PDB file of N, CA and C in Angstrom:
ATOM      1  N   MET A   1      18.195 -39.256  10.026  1.00  0.00           N
ATOM      2  CA  MET A   1      17.397 -40.051  10.932  1.00  0.00           C
ATOM      3  C   MET A   1      15.933 -40.079  10.464  1.00  0.00           C
ATOM      4  N   ILE A   2      15.335 -38.900  10.289  1.00  0.00           N
ATOM      5  CA  ILE A   2      13.942 -38.854   9.857  1.00  0.00           C
ATOM      6  C   ILE A   2      13.820 -39.384   8.437  1.00  0.00           C
ATOM      7  N   ARG A   3      14.833 -39.053   7.608  1.00  0.00           N
ATOM      8  CA  ARG A   3      14.815 -39.524   6.232  1.00  0.00           C
ATOM      9  C   ARG A   3      14.833 -41.049   6.187  1.00  0.00           C
ATOM     10  N   ASP A   4      15.669 -41.682   7.021  1.00  0.00           N
ATOM     11  CA  ASP A   4      15.735 -43.146   7.052  1.00  0.00           C
ATOM     12  C   ASP A   4      14.426 -43.746   7.547  1.00  0.00           C
ATOM     13  N   LEU A   5      13.824 -43.111   8.527  1.00  0.00           N
ATOM     14  CA  LEU A   5      12.542 -43.580   9.061  1.00  0.00           C
ATOM     15  C   LEU A   5      11.446 -43.509   7.997  1.00  0.00           C
ATOM     16  N   LEU A   6      11.377 -42.383   7.282  1.00  0.00           N
ATOM     17  CA  LEU A   6      10.377 -42.248   6.226  1.00  0.00           C
ATOM     18  C   LEU A   6      10.628 -43.211   5.072  1.00  0.00           C
ATOM     19  N   LYS A   7      11.895 -43.443   4.756  1.00  0.00           N
ATOM     20  CA  LYS A   7      12.251 -44.375   3.686  1.00  0.00           C
ATOM     21  C   LYS A   7      11.782 -45.787   4.024  1.00  0.00           C
ATOM     22  N   THR A   8      12.036 -46.216   5.248  1.00  0.00           N
ATOM     23  CA  THR A   8      11.609 -47.550   5.693  1.00  0.00           C
ATOM     24  C   THR A   8      10.086 -47.647   5.738  1.00  0.00           C
ATOM     25  N   ALA A   9       9.437 -46.626   6.236  1.00  0.00           N
ATOM     26  CA  ALA A   9       7.975 -46.638   6.325  1.00  0.00           C
ATOM     27  C   ALA A   9       7.357 -46.690   4.933  1.00  0.00           C
ATOM     28  N   THR A  10       7.932 -45.966   3.986  1.00  0.00           N
ATOM     29  CA  THR A  10       7.402 -45.967   2.614  1.00  0.00           C
ATOM     30  C   THR A  10       7.563 -47.335   1.970  1.00  0.00           C
ATOM     31  N   LYS A  11       8.723 -47.957   2.146  1.00  0.00           N
ATOM     32  CA  LYS A  11       8.943 -49.298   1.588  1.00  0.00           C
ATOM     33  C   LYS A  11       7.950 -50.296   2.165  1.00  0.00           C
ATOM     34  N   THR A  12       7.770 -50.220   3.478  1.00  0.00           N
ATOM     35  CA  THR A  12       6.838 -51.138   4.146  1.00  0.00           C
ATOM     36  C   THR A  12       5.420 -50.926   3.649  1.00  0.00           C
ATOM     37  N   ALA A  13       5.013 -49.675   3.477  1.00  0.00           N
ATOM     38  CA  ALA A  13       3.659 -49.383   3.013  1.00  0.00           C
ATOM     39  C   ALA A  13       3.456 -49.877   1.586  1.00  0.00           C
ATOM     40  N   ILE A  14       4.459 -49.707   0.728  1.00  0.00           N
ATOM     41  CA  ILE A  14       4.338 -50.171  -0.659  1.00  0.00           C
ATOM     42  C   ILE A  14       4.225 -51.682  -0.707  1.00  0.00           C
ATOM     43  N   ASN A  15       5.052 -52.374   0.067  1.00  0.00           N
ATOM     44  CA  ASN A  15       4.991 -53.843   0.091  1.00  0.00           C
ATOM     45  C   ASN A  15       3.658 -54.334   0.654  1.00  0.00           C
ATOM     46  N   TRP A  16       3.134 -53.662   1.681  1.00  0.00           N
ATOM     47  CA  TRP A  16       1.855 -54.069   2.263  1.00  0.00           C
ATOM     48  C   TRP A  16       0.711 -53.887   1.266  1.00  0.00           C
ATOM     49  N   VAL A  17       0.677 -52.714   0.587  1.00  0.00           N
ATOM     50  CA  VAL A  17      -0.366 -52.453  -0.401  1.00  0.00           C
ATOM     51  C   VAL A  17      -0.254 -53.446  -1.554  1.00  0.00           C
ATOM     52  N   GLY A  18       0.991 -53.758  -1.971  1.00  0.00           N
ATOM     53  CA  GLY A  18       1.199 -54.714  -3.053  1.00  0.00           C
ATOM     54  C   GLY A  18       0.698 -56.092  -2.701  1.00  0.00           C
ATOM     55  N   SER A  19       0.972 -56.534  -1.468  1.00  0.00           N
ATOM     56  CA  SER A  19       0.510 -57.867  -1.063  1.00  0.00           C
ATOM     57  C   SER A  19      -0.997 -57.897  -0.808  1.00  0.00           C
ATOM     58  N   LYS A  20      -1.554 -56.799  -0.327  1.00  0.00           N
ATOM     59  CA  LYS A  20      -2.987 -56.725  -0.020  1.00  0.00           C
ATOM     60  C   LYS A  20      -3.832 -56.779  -1.290  1.00  0.00           C
ATOM     61  N   PHE A  21      -3.396 -56.088  -2.334  1.00  0.00           N
ATOM     62  CA  PHE A  21      -4.178 -56.015  -3.565  1.00  0.00           C
ATOM     63  C   PHE A  21      -3.651 -56.929  -4.673  1.00  0.00           C
ATOM     64  N   GLY A  22      -2.665 -57.738  -4.367  1.00  0.00           N
ATOM     65  CA  GLY A  22      -2.164 -58.701  -5.336  1.00  0.00           C
ATOM     66  C   GLY A  22      -1.400 -58.082  -6.492  1.00  0.00           C
ATOM     67  N   VAL A  23      -0.675 -56.998  -6.233  1.00  0.00           N
ATOM     68  CA  VAL A  23       0.127 -56.345  -7.271  1.00  0.00           C
ATOM     69  C   VAL A  23       1.371 -57.206  -7.509  1.00  0.00           C
ATOM     70  N   PRO A  24       1.746 -57.439  -8.766  1.00  0.00           N
ATOM     71  CA  PRO A  24       2.935 -58.252  -9.046  1.00  0.00           C
ATOM     72  C   PRO A  24       4.189 -57.658  -8.385  1.00  0.00           C
ATOM     73  N   SER A  25       5.108 -58.525  -7.993  1.00  0.00           N
ATOM     74  CA  SER A  25       6.295 -58.074  -7.261  1.00  0.00           C
ATOM     75  C   SER A  25       7.188 -57.181  -8.114  1.00  0.00           C
ATOM     76  N   GLY A  26       7.196 -57.353  -9.421  1.00  0.00           N
ATOM     77  CA  GLY A  26       7.991 -56.488 -10.293  1.00  0.00           C
ATOM     78  C   GLY A  26       7.548 -55.039 -10.216  1.00  0.00           C
ATOM     79  N   VAL A  27       6.241 -54.829 -10.140  1.00  0.00           N
ATOM     80  CA  VAL A  27       5.698 -53.469 -10.053  1.00  0.00           C
ATOM     81  C   VAL A  27       6.057 -52.839  -8.716  1.00  0.00           C
ATOM     82  N   THR A  28       5.904 -53.592  -7.638  1.00  0.00           N
ATOM     83  CA  THR A  28       6.231 -53.042  -6.314  1.00  0.00           C
ATOM     84  C   THR A  28       7.721 -52.743  -6.204  1.00  0.00           C
ATOM     85  N   GLU A  29       8.568 -53.544  -6.845  1.00  0.00           N
ATOM     86  CA  GLU A  29      10.010 -53.261  -6.815  1.00  0.00           C
ATOM     87  C   GLU A  29      10.328 -51.958  -7.554  1.00  0.00           C
ATOM     88  N   LYS A  30       9.687 -51.743  -8.699  1.00  0.00           N
ATOM     89  CA  LYS A  30       9.906 -50.503  -9.457  1.00  0.00           C
ATOM     90  C   LYS A  30       9.439 -49.288  -8.658  1.00  0.00           C
ATOM     91  N   VAL A  31       8.273 -49.410  -8.029  1.00  0.00           N
ATOM     92  CA  VAL A  31       7.756 -48.301  -7.215  1.00  0.00           C
ATOM     93  C   VAL A  31       8.678 -48.050  -6.036  1.00  0.00           C
ATOM     94  N   THR A  32       9.193 -49.111  -5.428  1.00  0.00           N
ATOM     95  CA  THR A  32      10.122 -48.973  -4.310  1.00  0.00           C
ATOM     96  C   THR A  32      11.406 -48.285  -4.759  1.00  0.00           C
ATOM     97  N   ASP A  33      11.898 -48.611  -5.965  1.00  0.00           N
ATOM     98  CA  ASP A  33      13.105 -47.953  -6.485  1.00  0.00           C
ATOM     99  C   ASP A  33      12.872 -46.462  -6.698  1.00  0.00           C
ATOM    100  N   VAL A  34      11.710 -46.115  -7.217  1.00  0.00           N
ATOM    101  CA  VAL A  34      11.395 -44.696  -7.442  1.00  0.00           C
ATOM    102  C   VAL A  34      11.332 -43.956  -6.120  1.00  0.00           C
ATOM    103  N   THR A  35      10.668 -44.530  -5.131  1.00  0.00           N
ATOM    104  CA  THR A  35      10.565 -43.851  -3.837  1.00  0.00           C
ATOM    105  C   THR A  35      11.916 -43.795  -3.130  1.00  0.00           C
ATOM    106  N   ASP A  36      12.771 -44.807  -3.322  1.00  0.00           N
ATOM    107  CA  ASP A  36      14.120 -44.744  -2.744  1.00  0.00           C
ATOM    108  C   ASP A  36      14.898 -43.572  -3.313  1.00  0.00           C
ATOM    109  N   SER A  37      14.714 -43.310  -4.596  1.00  0.00           N
ATOM    110  CA  SER A  37      15.436 -42.197  -5.211  1.00  0.00           C
ATOM    111  C   SER A  37      14.976 -40.852  -4.649  1.00  0.00           C
ATOM    112  N   LEU A  38      13.742 -40.779  -4.161  1.00  0.00           N
ATOM    113  CA  LEU A  38      13.262 -39.533  -3.565  1.00  0.00           C
ATOM    114  C   LEU A  38      13.954 -39.238  -2.236  1.00  0.00           C
ATOM    115  N   PHE A  39      14.339 -40.301  -1.533  1.00  0.00           N
ATOM    116  CA  PHE A  39      14.953 -40.113  -0.219  1.00  0.00           C
ATOM    117  C   PHE A  39      16.475 -40.138  -0.266  1.00  0.00           C
ATOM    118  N   THR A  40      17.087 -40.235  -1.439  1.00  0.00           N
ATOM    119  CA  THR A  40      18.540 -40.290  -1.568  1.00  0.00           C
ATOM    120  C   THR A  40      19.056 -38.950  -2.068  1.00  0.00           C
ATOM    121  N   LYS A  41      20.060 -38.423  -1.384  1.00  0.00           N
ATOM    122  CA  LYS A  41      20.659 -37.161  -1.803  1.00  0.00           C
ATOM    123  C   LYS A  41      21.550 -37.414  -3.006  1.00  0.00           C
ATOM    124  N   SER A  42      21.537 -36.508  -3.943  1.00  0.00           N
ATOM    125  CA  SER A  42      22.446 -36.608  -5.076  1.00  0.00           C
ATOM    126  C   SER A  42      22.873 -35.220  -5.484  1.00  0.00           C
ATOM    127  N   GLY A  43      23.911 -35.120  -6.266  1.00  0.00           N
ATOM    128  CA  GLY A  43      24.393 -33.825  -6.718  1.00  0.00           C
ATOM    129  C   GLY A  43      25.835 -33.624  -6.368  1.00  0.00           C
ATOM    130  N   ALA A  44      26.405 -32.534  -6.822  1.00  0.00           N
ATOM    131  CA  ALA A  44      27.832 -32.294  -6.639  1.00  0.00           C
ATOM    132  C   ALA A  44      28.165 -31.974  -5.189  1.00  0.00           C
ATOM    133  N   GLY A  45      27.358 -31.116  -4.552  1.00  0.00           N
ATOM    134  CA  GLY A  45      27.664 -30.699  -3.194  1.00  0.00           C
ATOM    135  C   GLY A  45      27.343 -31.763  -2.164  1.00  0.00           C
ATOM    136  N   GLY A  46      26.243 -32.441  -2.332  1.00  0.00           N
ATOM    137  CA  GLY A  46      25.860 -33.479  -1.385  1.00  0.00           C
ATOM    138  C   GLY A  46      25.085 -32.949  -0.192  1.00  0.00           C
ATOM    139  N   GLU A  47      25.396 -31.764   0.280  1.00  0.00           N
ATOM    140  CA  GLU A  47      24.693 -31.188   1.422  1.00  0.00           C
ATOM    141  C   GLU A  47      23.777 -30.061   0.956  1.00  0.00           C
ATOM    142  N   PHE A  48      22.775 -29.783   1.733  1.00  0.00           N
ATOM    143  CA  PHE A  48      21.850 -28.715   1.391  1.00  0.00           C
ATOM    144  C   PHE A  48      22.498 -27.364   1.686  1.00  0.00           C
ATOM    145  N   LYS A  49      22.255 -26.390   0.821  1.00  0.00           N
ATOM    146  CA  LYS A  49      22.830 -25.058   0.987  1.00  0.00           C
ATOM    147  C   LYS A  49      21.716 -24.024   0.992  1.00  0.00           C
ATOM    148  N   ILE A  50      21.984 -22.900   1.634  1.00  0.00           N
ATOM    149  CA  ILE A  50      21.019 -21.811   1.672  1.00  0.00           C
ATOM    150  C   ILE A  50      20.992 -21.142   0.304  1.00  0.00           C
ATOM    151  N   ILE A  51      19.819 -20.841  -0.191  1.00  0.00           N
ATOM    152  CA  ILE A  51      19.671 -20.190  -1.490  1.00  0.00           C
ATOM    153  C   ILE A  51      19.975 -18.710  -1.332  1.00  0.00           C
ATOM    154  N   ASP A  52      20.755 -18.177  -2.256  1.00  0.00           N
ATOM    155  CA  ASP A  52      21.086 -16.758  -2.239  1.00  0.00           C
ATOM    156  C   ASP A  52      19.939 -15.967  -2.856  1.00  0.00           C
ATOM    157  N   THR A  53      19.290 -15.118  -2.060  1.00  0.00           N
ATOM    158  CA  THR A  53      18.144 -14.336  -2.555  1.00  0.00           C
ATOM    159  C   THR A  53      18.469 -12.850  -2.662  1.00  0.00           C
ATOM    160  N   SER A  54      19.743 -12.515  -2.649  1.00  0.00           N
ATOM    161  CA  SER A  54      20.106 -11.096  -2.727  1.00  0.00           C
ATOM    162  C   SER A  54      19.779 -10.545  -4.109  1.00  0.00           C
ATOM    163  N   GLN A  55      19.511  -9.253  -4.152  1.00  0.00           N
ATOM    164  CA  GLN A  55      19.147  -8.589  -5.401  1.00  0.00           C
ATOM    165  C   GLN A  55      20.059  -7.396  -5.623  1.00  0.00           C
ATOM    166  N   ARG A  56      20.265  -7.079  -6.899  1.00  0.00           N
ATOM    167  CA  ARG A  56      21.052  -5.895  -7.224  1.00  0.00           C
ATOM    168  C   ARG A  56      20.218  -4.642  -7.000  1.00  0.00           C
ATOM    169  N   ALA A  57      20.900  -3.578  -6.620  1.00  0.00           N
ATOM    170  CA  ALA A  57      20.209  -2.299  -6.472  1.00  0.00           C
ATOM    171  C   ALA A  57      19.852  -1.768  -7.854  1.00  0.00           C
ATOM    172  N   PRO A  58      18.725  -1.073  -8.002  1.00  0.00           N
ATOM    173  CA  PRO A  58      18.356  -0.545  -9.311  1.00  0.00           C
ATOM    174  C   PRO A  58      19.347   0.520  -9.768  1.00  0.00           C
ATOM    175  N   GLN A  59      19.596   0.540 -11.061  1.00  0.00           N
ATOM    176  CA  GLN A  59      20.505   1.532 -11.621  1.00  0.00           C
ATOM    177  C   GLN A  59      19.744   2.840 -11.801  1.00  0.00           C
ATOM    178  N   LEU A  60      20.268   3.894 -11.249  1.00  0.00           N
ATOM    179  CA  LEU A  60      19.585   5.180 -11.308  1.00  0.00           C
ATOM    180  C   LEU A  60      20.265   6.055 -12.360  1.00  0.00           C
ATOM    181  N   THR A  61      19.735   6.038 -13.564  1.00  0.00           N
ATOM    182  CA  THR A  61      20.243   6.901 -14.628  1.00  0.00           C
ATOM    183  C   THR A  61      19.110   7.799 -15.086  1.00  0.00           C
ATOM    184  N   LYS A  62      19.427   8.749 -15.956  1.00  0.00           N
ATOM    185  CA  LYS A  62      18.375   9.677 -16.374  1.00  0.00           C
ATOM    186  C   LYS A  62      17.384   9.035 -17.336  1.00  0.00           C
ATOM    187  N   PHE A  63      17.700   7.868 -17.897  1.00  0.00           N
ATOM    188  CA  PHE A  63      16.774   7.215 -18.817  1.00  0.00           C
ATOM    189  C   PHE A  63      16.013   6.053 -18.187  1.00  0.00           C
ATOM    190  N   SER A  64      16.395   5.638 -17.015  1.00  0.00           N
ATOM    191  CA  SER A  64      15.699   4.510 -16.385  1.00  0.00           C
ATOM    192  C   SER A  64      15.007   4.988 -15.115  1.00  0.00           C
ATOM    193  N   MET A  65      14.964   4.137 -14.112  1.00  0.00           N
ATOM    194  CA  MET A  65      14.252   4.462 -12.875  1.00  0.00           C
ATOM    195  C   MET A  65      14.835   5.686 -12.180  1.00  0.00           C
ATOM    196  N   ARG A  66      13.977   6.412 -11.541  1.00  0.00           N
ATOM    197  CA  ARG A  66      14.419   7.555 -10.764  1.00  0.00           C
ATOM    198  C   ARG A  66      14.029   7.342  -9.306  1.00  0.00           C
ATOM    199  N   ALA A  67      14.840   7.890  -8.442  1.00  0.00           N
ATOM    200  CA  ALA A  67      14.514   7.856  -7.025  1.00  0.00           C
ATOM    201  C   ALA A  67      13.607   9.040  -6.739  1.00  0.00           C
ATOM    202  N   SER A  68      12.372   8.788  -6.404  1.00  0.00           N
ATOM    203  CA  SER A  68      11.453   9.893  -6.124  1.00  0.00           C
ATOM    204  C   SER A  68      10.668   9.588  -4.857  1.00  0.00           C
ATOM    205  N   THR A  69      10.221  10.631  -4.223  1.00  0.00           N
ATOM    206  CA  THR A  69       9.399  10.469  -3.030  1.00  0.00           C
ATOM    207  C   THR A  69       8.041  11.080  -3.299  1.00  0.00           C
ATOM    208  N   PRO A  70       6.990  10.490  -2.766  1.00  0.00           N
ATOM    209  CA  PRO A  70       5.661  11.064  -2.957  1.00  0.00           C
ATOM    210  C   PRO A  70       5.567  12.445  -2.312  1.00  0.00           C
ATOM    211  N   GLY A  71       4.600  13.219  -2.743  1.00  0.00           N
ATOM    212  CA  GLY A  71       4.460  14.580  -2.254  1.00  0.00           C
ATOM    213  C   GLY A  71       4.221  14.675  -0.761  1.00  0.00           C
ATOM    214  N   GLY A  72       3.477  13.746  -0.205  1.00  0.00           N
ATOM    215  CA  GLY A  72       3.170  13.813   1.215  1.00  0.00           C
ATOM    216  C   GLY A  72       4.105  13.005   2.078  1.00  0.00           C
ATOM    217  N   ALA A  73       5.218  12.562   1.531  1.00  0.00           N
ATOM    218  CA  ALA A  73       6.135  11.722   2.302  1.00  0.00           C
ATOM    219  C   ALA A  73       6.736  12.513   3.450  1.00  0.00           C
ATOM    220  N   GLY A  74       6.745  11.917   4.599  1.00  0.00           N
ATOM    221  CA  GLY A  74       7.351  12.544   5.759  1.00  0.00           C
ATOM    222  C   GLY A  74       6.510  13.629   6.378  1.00  0.00           C
ATOM    223  N   SER A  75       5.253  13.761   5.979  1.00  0.00           N
ATOM    224  CA  SER A  75       4.427  14.833   6.519  1.00  0.00           C
ATOM    225  C   SER A  75       3.375  14.295   7.491  1.00  0.00           C
ATOM    226  N   ALA A  76       3.772  13.377   8.344  1.00  0.00           N
ATOM    227  CA  ALA A  76       2.847  12.843   9.330  1.00  0.00           C
ATOM    228  C   ALA A  76       2.837  13.685  10.594  1.00  0.00           C
ATOM    229  N   LYS A  77       3.333  14.894  10.488  1.00  0.00           N
ATOM    230  CA  LYS A  77       3.393  15.796  11.635  1.00  0.00           C
ATOM    231  C   LYS A  77       1.975  16.164  12.070  1.00  0.00           C
ATOM    232  N   GLY A  78       1.690  15.995  13.315  1.00  0.00           N
ATOM    233  CA  GLY A  78       0.375  16.332  13.840  1.00  0.00           C
ATOM    234  C   GLY A  78      -0.687  15.301  13.496  1.00  0.00           C
ATOM    235  N   TYR A  79      -0.281  14.128  13.080  1.00  0.00           N
ATOM    236  CA  TYR A  79      -1.242  13.100  12.661  1.00  0.00           C
ATOM    237  C   TYR A  79      -2.064  12.582  13.835  1.00  0.00           C
ATOM    238  N   ALA A  80      -1.416  12.242  14.919  1.00  0.00           N
ATOM    239  CA  ALA A  80      -2.132  11.660  16.047  1.00  0.00           C
ATOM    240  C   ALA A  80      -1.806  12.418  17.325  1.00  0.00           C
ATOM    241  N   GLU A  81      -2.073  13.691  17.311  1.00  0.00           N
ATOM    242  CA  GLU A  81      -1.801  14.491  18.496  1.00  0.00           C
ATOM    243  C   GLU A  81      -2.882  14.263  19.546  1.00  0.00           C
ATOM    244  N   THR A  82      -2.509  14.420  20.774  1.00  0.00           N
ATOM    245  CA  THR A  82      -3.459  14.283  21.867  1.00  0.00           C
ATOM    246  C   THR A  82      -4.103  15.641  22.122  1.00  0.00           C
ATOM    247  N   ILE A  83      -5.420  15.646  22.293  1.00  0.00           N
ATOM    248  CA  ILE A  83      -6.113  16.902  22.597  1.00  0.00           C
ATOM    249  C   ILE A  83      -6.905  16.700  23.883  1.00  0.00           C
ATOM    250  N   ASN A  84      -7.283  17.803  24.478  1.00  0.00           N
ATOM    251  CA  ASN A  84      -8.055  17.664  25.716  1.00  0.00           C
ATOM    252  C   ASN A  84      -9.524  17.397  25.373  1.00  0.00           C
ATOM    253  N   PRO A  85     -10.249  16.748  26.254  1.00  0.00           N
ATOM    254  CA  PRO A  85     -11.635  16.364  25.960  1.00  0.00           C
ATOM    255  C   PRO A  85     -12.553  17.552  25.715  1.00  0.00           C
ATOM    256  N   GLU A  86     -12.318  18.685  26.375  1.00  0.00           N
ATOM    257  CA  GLU A  86     -13.194  19.831  26.190  1.00  0.00           C
ATOM    258  C   GLU A  86     -13.146  20.325  24.751  1.00  0.00           C
ATOM    259  N   THR A  87     -11.978  20.316  24.152  1.00  0.00           N
ATOM    260  CA  THR A  87     -11.850  20.735  22.756  1.00  0.00           C
ATOM    261  C   THR A  87     -12.606  19.784  21.842  1.00  0.00           C
ATOM    262  N   LEU A  88     -12.507  18.507  22.124  1.00  0.00           N
ATOM    263  CA  LEU A  88     -13.207  17.504  21.318  1.00  0.00           C
ATOM    264  C   LEU A  88     -14.722  17.662  21.459  1.00  0.00           C
ATOM    265  N   TYR A  89     -15.193  17.836  22.685  1.00  0.00           N
ATOM    266  CA  TYR A  89     -16.642  18.021  22.897  1.00  0.00           C
ATOM    267  C   TYR A  89     -17.141  19.269  22.188  1.00  0.00           C
ATOM    268  N   ALA A  90     -16.356  20.353  22.248  1.00  0.00           N
ATOM    269  CA  ALA A  90     -16.765  21.610  21.607  1.00  0.00           C
ATOM    270  C   ALA A  90     -16.842  21.436  20.092  1.00  0.00           C
ATOM    271  N   ALA A  91     -15.907  20.693  19.524  1.00  0.00           N
ATOM    272  CA  ALA A  91     -15.929  20.472  18.075  1.00  0.00           C
ATOM    273  C   ALA A  91     -17.159  19.671  17.673  1.00  0.00           C
ATOM    274  N   TRP A  92     -17.477  18.632  18.426  1.00  0.00           N
ATOM    275  CA  TRP A  92     -18.659  17.826  18.087  1.00  0.00           C
ATOM    276  C   TRP A  92     -19.965  18.595  18.319  1.00  0.00           C
ATOM    277  N   ASP A  93     -20.000  19.420  19.361  1.00  0.00           N
ATOM    278  CA  ASP A  93     -21.191  20.253  19.582  1.00  0.00           C
ATOM    279  C   ASP A  93     -21.391  21.230  18.425  1.00  0.00           C
ATOM    280  N   ARG A  94     -20.303  21.832  17.926  1.00  0.00           N
ATOM    281  CA  ARG A  94     -20.404  22.748  16.802  1.00  0.00           C
ATOM    282  C   ARG A  94     -20.910  22.022  15.565  1.00  0.00           C
ATOM    283  N   ARG A  95     -20.372  20.810  15.308  1.00  0.00           N
ATOM    284  CA  ARG A  95     -20.832  20.039  14.142  1.00  0.00           C
ATOM    285  C   ARG A  95     -22.306  19.669  14.262  1.00  0.00           C
ATOM    286  N   LEU A  96     -22.710  19.239  15.446  1.00  0.00           N
ATOM    287  CA  LEU A  96     -24.102  18.847  15.653  1.00  0.00           C
ATOM    288  C   LEU A  96     -25.024  20.058  15.519  1.00  0.00           C
ATOM    289  N   GLY A  97     -24.611  21.172  16.087  1.00  0.00           N
ATOM    290  CA  GLY A  97     -25.412  22.391  15.965  1.00  0.00           C
ATOM    291  C   GLY A  97     -25.526  22.847  14.519  1.00  0.00           C
ATOM    292  N   LYS A  98     -24.445  22.769  13.762  1.00  0.00           N
ATOM    293  CA  LYS A  98     -24.477  23.146  12.357  1.00  0.00           C
ATOM    294  C   LYS A  98     -25.404  22.213  11.576  1.00  0.00           C
ATOM    295  N   TYR A  99     -25.363  20.902  11.898  1.00  0.00           N
ATOM    296  CA  TYR A  99     -26.237  19.947  11.209  1.00  0.00           C
ATOM    297  C   TYR A  99     -27.707  20.313  11.426  1.00  0.00           C
ATOM    298  N   TYR A 100     -28.096  20.531  12.698  1.00  0.00           N
ATOM    299  CA  TYR A 100     -29.502  20.848  12.962  1.00  0.00           C
ATOM    300  C   TYR A 100     -29.891  22.226  12.416  1.00  0.00           C
ATOM    301  N   SER A 101     -28.965  23.165  12.430  1.00  0.00           N
ATOM    302  CA  SER A 101     -29.245  24.476  11.873  1.00  0.00           C
ATOM    303  C   SER A 101     -29.475  24.386  10.365  1.00  0.00           C
ATOM    304  N   ASP A 102     -28.604  23.635   9.675  1.00  0.00           N
ATOM    305  CA  ASP A 102     -28.767  23.453   8.226  1.00  0.00           C
ATOM    306  C   ASP A 102     -30.045  22.680   7.917  1.00  0.00           C
ATOM    307  N   LYS A 103     -30.353  21.698   8.745  1.00  0.00           N
ATOM    308  CA  LYS A 103     -31.572  20.914   8.522  1.00  0.00           C
ATOM    309  C   LYS A 103     -32.810  21.804   8.691  1.00  0.00           C
ATOM    310  N   TYR A 104     -32.789  22.691   9.670  1.00  0.00           N
ATOM    311  CA  TYR A 104     -33.911  23.590   9.901  1.00  0.00           C
ATOM    312  C   TYR A 104     -34.074  24.563   8.737  1.00  0.00           C
ATOM    313  N   LYS A 105     -32.943  25.090   8.229  1.00  0.00           N
ATOM    314  CA  LYS A 105     -33.007  26.026   7.093  1.00  0.00           C
ATOM    315  C   LYS A 105     -33.575  25.348   5.857  1.00  0.00           C
ATOM    316  N   VAL A 106     -33.180  24.125   5.602  1.00  0.00           N
ATOM    317  CA  VAL A 106     -33.679  23.383   4.443  1.00  0.00           C
ATOM    318  C   VAL A 106     -35.147  23.088   4.632  1.00  0.00           C
ATOM    319  N   ALA A 107     -35.531  22.672   5.843  1.00  0.00           N
ATOM    320  CA  ALA A 107     -36.939  22.332   6.087  1.00  0.00           C
ATOM    321  C   ALA A 107     -37.823  23.563   5.961  1.00  0.00           C
ATOM    322  N   ARG A 108     -37.302  24.742   6.302  1.00  0.00           N
ATOM    323  CA  ARG A 108     -38.074  25.977   6.196  1.00  0.00           C
ATOM    324  C   ARG A 108     -38.305  26.372   4.747  1.00  0.00           C
ATOM    325  N   THR A 109     -37.310  26.059   3.883  1.00  0.00           N
ATOM    326  CA  THR A 109     -37.435  26.478   2.499  1.00  0.00           C
ATOM    327  C   THR A 109     -38.212  25.488   1.628  1.00  0.00           C
ATOM    328  N   VAL A 110     -38.321  24.232   2.088  1.00  0.00           N
ATOM    329  CA  VAL A 110     -39.050  23.242   1.318  1.00  0.00           C
ATOM    330  C   VAL A 110     -40.535  23.383   1.651  1.00  0.00           C
ATOM    331  N   LYS A 111     -41.369  23.511   0.632  1.00  0.00           N
ATOM    332  CA  LYS A 111     -42.782  23.737   0.845  1.00  0.00           C
ATOM    333  C   LYS A 111     -43.452  22.472   1.360  1.00  0.00           C
ATOM    334  N   GLY A 112     -44.265  22.599   2.360  1.00  0.00           N
ATOM    335  CA  GLY A 112     -45.025  21.474   2.914  1.00  0.00           C
ATOM    336  C   GLY A 112     -44.261  20.618   3.870  1.00  0.00           C
ATOM    337  N   LYS A 113     -43.010  20.957   4.182  1.00  0.00           N
ATOM    338  CA  LYS A 113     -42.198  20.153   5.080  1.00  0.00           C
ATOM    339  C   LYS A 113     -42.397  20.656   6.507  1.00  0.00           C
ATOM    340  N   VAL A 114     -42.720  19.757   7.420  1.00  0.00           N
ATOM    341  CA  VAL A 114     -42.912  20.130   8.818  1.00  0.00           C
ATOM    342  C   VAL A 114     -41.690  19.691   9.587  1.00  0.00           C
ATOM    343  N   VAL A 115     -41.173  20.590  10.417  1.00  0.00           N
ATOM    344  CA  VAL A 115     -39.987  20.272  11.195  1.00  0.00           C
ATOM    345  C   VAL A 115     -40.359  19.604  12.475  1.00  0.00           C
TER     346      VAL A 115
END
């Protein structure tokens, strides 16, 4: 249905362009024949078929590919555990305190630096 509609529309458009620009009728007929061939099914089967995209499994021998797993595979244990807010606050307070403590020690040892 859609193919027939597009085929008719293409023929009409080619004939209109040919008459509008004064293209010889022999040229428009050849172009129409080429476009007709685009909308005509051909081949042994006649109908469209699904393409087979299956793949063979790799051969696992001692000289070719090996099945291996990375060292950290399957070790996502404890990756996204839930913790209570007090533990989180305490960890950030310790980090912040360590930062200012280290900054103070460095500032004390650098000559001429005022904290």
